Amino acid sequence: MDAHAWQVFAQSFDDILIPGLCMTIPLTVAAFSLCMVVALLLAMVQYAKVPVLRQFARFYIWIFRGTPLLVQLFIVYYGLPRVGIVIHEVVAAIAVIGLNYAAYCAETIRAALESVPVGQVEAGYCTGLSYIQIMRRIVLPQAMKTAFPTLSNSLISMLKDTSLAANITVMEMLQKTKQIVARTYEPLVLYIEVGLIYLAFSTILTWLQGRGERRLSTHRVKRRRNENADA
Amino acid sequence: MPMLEVKGITKGFGTLDVLRGVDLTVERGDVVAILGPSGSGKTTLLRCINFLETADAGTLVFDGESFELGHVSKRDIARLRKKTAFVFQNYNLFSNKTALENVTEGLILGHKMPKTQARDVGRRALDRVGLSDRYDYYPDQLSGGQQQRVAIARAIAPEPEIIYFDEPTSALDPELTVEVLAVMRRLAEDGMTMLVVTHEMGFARTVSNRVIFMEDGVVAESGPSKEFFENPKEERTKAFLRSIGTTMAGESGKKENQAKE
Ligand SMILES: Nc1ncnc2c1ncn2[C@@H]1O[C@H](COP(=O)(O)OP(=O)(O)O)[C@@H](O)[C@H]1O
Ligand SMILES: [Mg+2]
């Protein structure tokens, strides 16, 4: 590798990192928040067997899981203006990525809800709890703990998939890198560089996941201390 | 006036008729044992009485109030459930809650009791089942016998008018069975009304005052416990008692240990 390549590598670091911090990460946070809300709703209407909405959820998941994310981005960003709906590229990216991932996360959450023994739901009824109370206090907390590792996985996946937004002109890390490549003709080092930054971001998320999982399993010890304190 | 009366209850699953017209009466303070071979519909009967299953037909009279089974409103079900409690074969404790929280959850949310009072009541209920040193343990940190005793504490805490037990010791080792039966015996002595599906003949004979013997979805024989064990009338009952190896000899009690083989 020649000196020019290394020089470009070093000089571009900030230029790539900044859209990472200012676009890739906020985009991921926004899309994942949307994803969680929609996924939870999709999972709950199926778990509770709500008529009509439950069929809608199956249909939704069928569509979003069955077509490529990139195609969905193109339809919304390049297609919809044809019928007069123009959406800002960042909004389109948040919406499409969030709604797409919701289809997968809904399945994760539904499976986790169903893994909570029905006996606990029945015991809830027998102790005088309502359906909502049983969901909120018994089923959801256990389901979210079960779903946590898989959902973390989806979050990491989503972080990387925000790079697809480059295709609809969102100025995120990959898009920025492409611009620098066009200017400097150093594709190898620059694409490796952006890859390393993605790797750093995912590594941080993986570390956070580990901490979260440990917290979920040690939470009982802490709880016990609190209980004793108030006794 | 009986506290609980069930008349002509029927229930089928698909083409299988599980309950084919069961009648049953429980007076206040009664301990009624329901016996019968596996598959005879005992669990289904209890579940229908507490609306965990919807019976196809029948009448339920609770505290003089009559309900047409299969047509009971959600609100009435919720109201009736606050006067009853259910102890399951496999405990069904909330695994994300401590022993104390398992007991207080229903008091606070279902019975709208203030939190501090609920904790007091909860601790007292756990004391009654001998778990004063396990308030803050999670279900997976407790033995089966301890879990079932937490479930019993959860059942008695709201002071229900009747407790339904569905084979409360069937999932337990013999040593643990003894501790759970001892707790149930004490409850009975304190005058708690109980309807207990069990295979523990020692318990049925010495603690319950009446026995109902079920077979194939009907009551084959019922009567006072003493009479039932010492002088069964029906051939089927005799065969059942022989099959579970209960001796008809006069000695009673202290049989909990052996009864479960
Ligand atoms: N939810 C269900 N769906 C279909 N069949 C059931 C269901 N629950 C119970 N049964 C059937 O009903 C019969 C009686 O079951 P159960 O009430 O559990 O009997 P027991 O408690 O006396 O052993 C059995 O044949 C069982 O297979
Ligand atoms: Mg049973």
XYZ file of C-alpha atoms and ligand atoms in Angstrom:
520
model
C 0.000 0.000 0.000
C 1.439 3.344 -0.941
C 1.738 6.492 1.066
C -1.237 8.153 -0.670
C -3.563 5.416 0.456
C -2.478 5.695 4.075
C -2.737 9.429 3.961
C -6.330 9.232 2.662
C -7.113 6.616 5.277
C -5.904 8.852 8.084
C -7.432 12.050 6.740
C -10.853 10.533 6.083
C -11.364 9.084 9.530
C -13.204 12.094 10.941
C -15.151 12.631 7.723
C -16.553 9.112 7.928
C -16.979 8.966 11.693
C -19.015 12.174 11.896
C -21.906 10.955 9.677
C -21.644 7.757 11.682
C -22.287 9.606 14.917
C -24.707 12.135 13.457
C -26.650 9.938 11.046
C -26.035 6.169 11.333
C -26.530 6.062 15.098
C -29.550 8.416 15.361
C -31.102 6.620 12.383
C -30.637 3.285 14.154
C -32.031 4.597 17.436
C -35.101 6.105 15.755
C -35.779 3.111 13.518
C -35.312 0.649 16.365
C -37.675 2.589 18.639
C -40.328 2.546 15.930
C -39.571 -1.128 15.357
C -40.100 -2.020 19.029
C -43.444 -0.236 19.295
C -44.812 -1.810 16.119
C -43.346 -5.241 16.912
C -44.894 -5.242 20.369
C -48.306 -4.389 18.923
C -48.008 -7.011 16.183
C -46.941 -9.635 18.717
C -49.629 -8.794 21.265
C -52.569 -8.887 18.851
C -51.431 -12.330 17.783
C -50.809 -13.552 21.325
C -54.197 -12.260 22.468
C -55.807 -13.655 19.293
C -57.557 -10.380 18.539
C -59.765 -11.045 15.514
C -59.017 -9.119 12.302
C -55.943 -7.394 13.784
C -54.356 -10.772 14.133
C -54.875 -11.494 10.429
C -53.581 -8.038 9.668
C -50.419 -8.812 11.658
C -49.853 -12.020 9.693
C -50.345 -10.108 6.427
C -47.976 -7.343 7.530
C -45.280 -9.845 8.461
C -45.792 -11.741 5.224
C -45.227 -8.588 3.160
C -42.317 -7.109 5.094
C -40.446 -10.360 5.591
C -41.077 -11.547 2.068
C -39.596 -8.640 0.130
C -36.086 -7.134 0.217
C -35.494 -4.142 2.451
C -33.796 -2.366 -0.438
C -36.848 -2.822 -2.658
C -39.041 -1.423 0.115
C -36.769 1.621 0.406
C -36.950 2.174 -3.370
C -40.737 1.885 -3.453
C -41.158 4.436 -0.695
C -38.479 6.902 -1.745
C -38.481 6.647 -5.540
C -41.901 5.108 -6.106
C -44.325 7.040 -3.939
C -43.541 10.486 -5.461
C -45.143 9.088 -8.620
C -48.496 9.240 -6.766
C -47.722 12.549 -5.152
C -46.288 11.301 -1.856
C -42.865 12.808 -1.307
C -41.058 11.753 1.831
C -37.780 13.131 3.131
C -35.034 10.523 2.645
C -34.209 10.301 6.362
C -37.862 9.888 7.310
C -38.254 7.251 4.604
C -35.204 5.400 5.896
C -36.395 5.459 9.516
C -39.904 4.351 8.566
C -38.942 1.572 6.158
C -36.106 0.140 8.215
C -38.168 0.364 11.418
C -41.278 -1.219 9.888
C -39.241 -3.910 8.144
C -37.428 -4.960 11.314
C -40.730 -4.854 13.208
C -41.868 -7.869 11.181
C -38.924 -9.934 12.432
C -38.959 -8.607 15.996
C -42.713 -9.248 16.230
C -42.038 -12.942 15.666
C -39.303 -12.928 18.291
C -41.600 -11.274 20.830
C -44.567 -13.482 19.970
C -42.488 -16.621 20.512
C -41.233 -15.193 23.811
C -44.776 -14.372 24.947
C -45.875 -17.881 24.086
C -42.970 -19.358 26.044
C -44.404 -18.030 29.313
C -46.319 -21.000 30.777
C -50.117 -20.579 30.401
C -50.411 -21.842 33.946
C -49.054 -18.517 35.173
C -51.738 -16.678 33.235
C -54.389 -18.940 34.750
C -52.920 -18.428 38.215
C -53.112 -14.696 37.545
C -56.814 -14.937 36.785
C -57.394 -17.076 39.857
C -55.697 -14.507 42.094
C -58.019 -11.824 40.780
C -55.811 -10.114 38.190
C -57.255 -8.758 34.953
C -55.888 -9.676 31.537
C -54.061 -6.350 31.234
C -52.512 -6.737 34.681
C -51.383 -10.264 33.891
C -49.774 -9.082 30.660
C -48.045 -6.119 32.229
C -46.833 -7.713 35.443
C -46.331 -11.386 34.618
C -46.121 -12.199 30.922
C -44.356 -9.223 29.335
C -41.495 -8.969 31.845
C -40.683 -12.644 31.371
C -41.109 -12.486 27.609
C -38.856 -9.454 27.220
C -36.153 -11.175 29.197
C -36.404 -14.200 26.910
C -36.481 -12.041 23.779
C -33.617 -9.772 24.822
C -30.686 -11.632 23.190
C -32.522 -12.051 19.877
C -33.712 -8.443 19.873
C -30.151 -7.284 20.570
C -29.096 -9.284 17.570
C -31.692 -7.500 15.452
C -30.427 -4.158 16.700
C -26.873 -4.969 15.596
C -28.180 -6.182 12.267
C -30.185 -3.001 11.838
C -27.177 -0.822 12.586
C -25.392 -2.391 9.629
C -28.487 -2.312 7.407
C -28.773 1.461 7.782
C -26.014 1.471 5.139
C -28.750 0.542 2.645
C -30.103 4.061 3.148
C -27.116 5.221 1.080
C -29.162 4.037 -1.891
C -31.829 6.629 -1.206
C -29.303 9.473 -0.791
C -29.202 9.513 3.011
C -25.834 10.949 4.002
C -24.829 8.193 6.377
C -21.415 6.574 6.725
C -21.363 4.504 3.566
C -22.738 7.314 1.422
C -20.071 9.642 2.779
C -17.393 7.029 2.122
C -18.570 6.651 -1.475
C -18.169 10.387 -1.952
C -14.625 10.320 -0.605
C -13.800 7.352 -2.848
C -15.053 9.281 -5.867
C -12.717 12.118 -4.956
C -9.612 10.179 -3.928
C -9.811 6.868 -5.902
C -8.855 4.837 -2.844
C -11.756 2.355 -2.587
C -9.830 -0.386 -0.803
C -8.632 1.479 2.256
C -11.760 3.618 2.521
C -14.246 0.750 2.385
C -12.104 -1.161 4.858
C -12.075 1.928 7.030
C -15.862 2.309 7.059
C -16.150 -1.426 7.707
C -13.912 -1.037 10.748
C -16.055 1.780 12.085
C -19.185 -0.396 11.682
C -17.264 -3.127 13.482
C -16.452 -0.759 16.331
C -20.117 0.265 16.638
C -21.320 -3.355 16.632
C -18.675 -4.276 19.174
C -19.998 -1.610 21.512
C -23.547 -2.913 21.034
C -22.404 -6.482 21.676
C -20.758 -5.330 24.880
C -23.916 -3.502 25.915
C -25.921 -6.641 25.180
C -23.682 -8.638 27.494
C -24.145 -6.083 30.245
C -27.904 -6.045 29.684
C -28.111 -9.815 29.903
C -26.070 -9.873 33.085
C -28.289 -7.194 34.532
C -31.419 -9.154 33.703
C -30.071 -12.208 35.482
C -28.577 -10.455 38.522
C -31.608 -8.227 38.959
C -32.971 -10.665 41.470
C -30.073 -10.168 43.879
C -30.542 -6.409 43.815
C -34.258 -6.761 44.266
C -33.730 -8.765 47.365
C -31.574 -6.060 48.932
C -34.245 -3.456 48.237
C -36.948 -5.633 49.720
C -34.984 -6.066 52.922
C -34.331 -2.360 53.114
C -38.007 -1.509 53.013
C -39.003 -4.283 55.389
C -77.699 -23.199 52.475
C -74.714 -24.851 50.765
C -71.841 -22.551 49.877
C -71.297 -24.183 46.520
C -73.672 -26.292 44.533
C -73.063 -27.604 41.052
C -75.832 -29.287 39.126
C -75.693 -31.243 35.886
C -72.381 -29.901 34.697
C -71.347 -31.178 31.257
C -68.231 -30.536 29.229
C -66.861 -32.023 26.055
C -63.647 -31.524 24.133
C -64.537 -32.121 20.517
C -66.208 -35.494 20.408
C -64.945 -36.507 23.845
C -67.521 -36.099 26.643
C -65.381 -35.442 29.665
C -68.066 -34.426 32.152
C -71.427 -36.109 31.700
C -73.651 -34.467 34.281
C -71.852 -34.021 37.564
C -73.643 -32.837 40.726
C -71.800 -31.673 43.779
C -72.509 -29.792 46.984
C -70.058 -28.182 49.370
C -71.159 -26.784 52.716
C -69.250 -24.073 54.514
C -66.347 -25.632 56.414
C -66.466 -28.831 54.369
C -63.343 -30.526 53.133
C -64.472 -32.523 50.133
C -62.064 -34.939 48.474
C -62.569 -35.810 44.819
C -61.094 -39.191 43.996
C -61.028 -41.181 40.821
C -58.783 -42.684 38.188
C -56.739 -40.493 35.939
C -58.723 -39.190 32.991
C -62.051 -39.336 34.804
C -62.553 -35.575 34.504
C -61.532 -34.320 37.972
C -59.295 -31.517 36.737
C -61.842 -30.487 34.127
C -64.518 -30.333 36.826
C -62.470 -27.962 38.991
C -61.488 -25.855 35.995
C -65.109 -25.531 34.901
C -66.186 -24.526 38.400
C -63.569 -21.765 38.404
C -64.228 -20.820 34.755
C -60.757 -21.744 33.497
C -62.760 -23.898 31.095
C -66.211 -22.996 29.896
C -68.657 -25.771 30.739
C -71.195 -26.693 28.061
C -74.124 -26.705 30.469
C -75.051 -26.888 34.111
C -75.884 -24.644 37.036
C -73.563 -23.240 39.644
C -74.917 -21.804 42.865
C -72.401 -19.862 44.911
C -73.498 -18.263 48.180
C -77.101 -18.549 47.063
C -76.429 -16.800 43.776
C -77.248 -18.920 40.749
C -75.343 -18.958 37.458
C -76.080 -20.709 34.178
C -72.733 -22.250 33.220
C -71.634 -21.313 29.735
C -73.430 -17.980 30.026
C -71.643 -16.275 32.895
C -70.473 -12.716 32.217
C -66.808 -11.758 32.493
C -67.658 -9.404 35.300
C -69.400 -12.139 37.317
C -66.473 -14.465 36.693
C -64.040 -11.851 37.998
C -66.269 -11.236 41.019
C -66.601 -14.943 41.826
C -62.881 -15.521 41.433
C -62.199 -12.985 44.167
C -64.116 -15.228 46.572
C -62.270 -18.377 45.526
C -58.716 -19.585 45.128
C -57.073 -22.300 43.088
C -54.012 -24.392 43.869
C -52.567 -26.100 40.805
C -50.816 -29.416 40.469
C -47.648 -27.726 39.195
C -47.855 -24.645 41.466
C -47.887 -22.062 38.643
C -46.043 -19.444 40.645
C -45.131 -16.245 38.798
C -41.475 -16.937 38.037
C -40.518 -13.270 37.842
C -41.840 -12.565 41.341
C -40.524 -13.425 44.794
C -42.520 -15.628 47.149
C -43.889 -12.542 48.884
C -44.694 -10.791 45.606
C -46.483 -13.916 44.415
C -48.774 -13.552 47.401
C -49.180 -9.758 47.331
C -49.694 -9.330 43.561
C -53.327 -10.438 43.692
C -53.984 -8.559 46.939
C -52.696 -5.263 45.559
C -53.957 -5.452 41.980
C -56.970 -7.738 42.267
C -58.254 -6.892 45.723
C -57.049 -3.263 45.741
C -55.352 -3.599 49.112
C -52.809 -0.889 50.045
C -49.218 -2.082 49.485
C -47.988 -1.986 53.061
C -51.038 -3.828 54.308
C -50.687 -6.352 51.478
C -47.090 -7.026 52.503
C -48.174 -7.626 56.100
C -50.941 -9.959 54.997
C -48.531 -11.658 52.575
C -45.884 -12.229 55.236
C -48.491 -13.643 57.608
C -49.749 -16.011 54.904
C -46.194 -17.216 54.259
C -45.683 -17.614 58.012
C -48.763 -19.815 58.137
C -47.281 -22.209 55.587
C -43.934 -22.228 57.376
C -41.975 -20.052 54.958
C -41.035 -17.131 57.210
C -37.444 -17.400 56.019
C -38.237 -17.439 52.300
C -40.116 -14.175 51.639
C -37.666 -12.882 49.056
C -36.802 -16.111 47.274
C -37.735 -16.597 43.651
C -39.653 -19.750 42.665
C -36.596 -21.320 41.009
C -34.736 -20.980 44.307
C -37.368 -23.021 46.146
C -38.044 -26.761 46.350
C -41.269 -28.116 44.868
C -42.792 -28.437 48.316
C -41.871 -24.870 49.182
C -43.258 -23.624 45.875
C -46.535 -25.394 46.519
C -46.662 -23.861 49.989
C -46.129 -20.410 48.454
C -49.023 -21.235 46.130
C -51.136 -22.125 49.158
C -50.119 -18.876 50.869
C -51.131 -17.039 47.698
C -54.466 -18.852 47.839
C -55.261 -18.152 51.499
C -54.023 -14.545 51.699
C -57.189 -12.916 50.302
C -59.280 -15.041 52.701
C -61.307 -16.814 50.032
C -64.519 -18.594 50.898
C -63.321 -21.796 49.273
C -60.055 -23.137 47.896
C -59.927 -25.597 45.004
C -56.916 -27.915 45.001
C -56.022 -29.944 41.913
C -53.729 -32.772 42.992
C -51.538 -30.398 44.980
C -48.973 -33.068 45.851
C -48.846 -35.163 42.681
C -45.751 -33.415 41.374
C -43.862 -33.799 44.655
C -41.479 -36.321 46.146
C -42.883 -38.189 49.146
C -40.910 -36.150 51.742
C -42.171 -32.908 50.236
C -45.698 -34.270 49.971
C -45.798 -34.586 53.747
C -45.038 -30.910 54.384
C -47.703 -29.763 51.925
C -50.318 -32.121 53.335
C -49.493 -30.935 56.843
C -50.220 -27.359 55.768
C -53.505 -28.433 54.184
C -54.474 -30.374 57.268
C -53.940 -27.263 59.407
C -56.055 -25.193 57.020
C -58.832 -27.729 57.342
C -58.583 -27.587 61.116
C -58.889 -23.816 60.937
C -62.225 -24.291 59.195
C -61.241 -23.485 55.622
C -63.676 -24.797 53.029
C -61.762 -26.943 50.552
C -62.512 -28.977 47.459
C -59.522 -31.223 46.882
C -58.748 -33.509 43.977
C -56.237 -35.948 45.390
C -54.706 -39.391 45.219
C -53.626 -39.168 48.861
C -55.946 -41.672 50.477
C -54.608 -40.914 53.942
C -55.546 -37.278 53.477
C -58.941 -38.085 52.018
C -59.700 -40.472 54.809
C -58.540 -38.421 57.770
C -58.899 -34.786 56.721
C -61.850 -34.653 54.372
C -65.325 -35.127 55.746
C -66.848 -36.070 52.412
C -65.633 -37.943 49.377
C -66.750 -37.849 45.780
C -65.603 -40.682 43.587
C -65.574 -39.894 39.877
C -65.302 -42.211 36.945
C -65.783 -41.500 33.240
C -67.175 -38.043 33.788
C -69.816 -38.960 36.352
C -69.942 -39.276 40.110
C -69.901 -43.008 40.769
C -70.241 -42.735 44.530
C -70.196 -40.039 47.164
C -70.708 -39.835 50.876
C -69.069 -39.185 54.227
C -65.397 -40.185 54.165
C -65.644 -42.727 56.925
C -68.455 -44.565 55.223
C -66.802 -44.337 51.822
C -63.574 -45.932 52.970
C -64.985 -48.429 55.445
C -68.035 -49.462 53.553
C -67.924 -48.577 49.859
C -71.125 -49.489 48.091
C -70.259 -49.518 44.419
C -68.224 -52.299 42.870
C -66.218 -49.704 40.905
C -65.311 -47.898 44.105
C -64.145 -51.098 45.729
C -62.043 -51.928 42.695
C -60.519 -48.451 42.729
C -59.673 -48.605 46.411
C -58.108 -52.023 45.912
C -56.114 -50.814 42.928
C -54.497 -48.018 44.896
C -53.761 -50.452 47.700
C -55.682 -48.834 50.497
C -56.317 -51.290 53.274
C -59.745 -51.133 54.781
C -58.376 -51.908 58.208
C -59.296 -49.500 61.000
C -55.940 -47.749 61.291
C -56.111 -44.342 59.725
C -53.899 -41.341 59.175
C -50.105 -41.309 58.844
C -50.553 -42.867 55.454
C -49.642 -39.884 53.381
C -46.225 -41.343 52.828
C -47.272 -44.590 51.311
C -50.429 -43.560 49.608
C -48.701 -42.157 46.609
C -47.186 -45.037 44.794
N -57.992 -29.083 26.898
C -58.323 -30.343 26.584
N -58.517 -30.701 25.283
C -58.856 -31.953 24.955
N -59.029 -32.950 25.843
C -58.869 -32.673 27.140
C -58.497 -31.360 27.580
N -58.389 -31.365 28.930
C -58.692 -32.624 29.305
N -58.961 -33.416 28.248
C -59.345 -34.834 28.299
O -60.389 -34.953 29.205
C -60.278 -36.149 29.951
C -60.331 -35.821 31.421
O -59.181 -35.088 31.778
P -58.944 -34.520 33.226
O -60.087 -33.660 33.611
O -57.611 -33.908 33.225
O -58.949 -35.835 34.108
P -58.319 -36.110 35.523
O -57.959 -34.809 36.141
O -59.392 -36.837 36.269
O -57.137 -36.979 35.299
C -59.000 -36.799 29.500
O -59.317 -37.797 28.578
C -58.238 -35.705 28.848
O -57.421 -36.199 27.838
Mg -56.103 -34.091 36.798
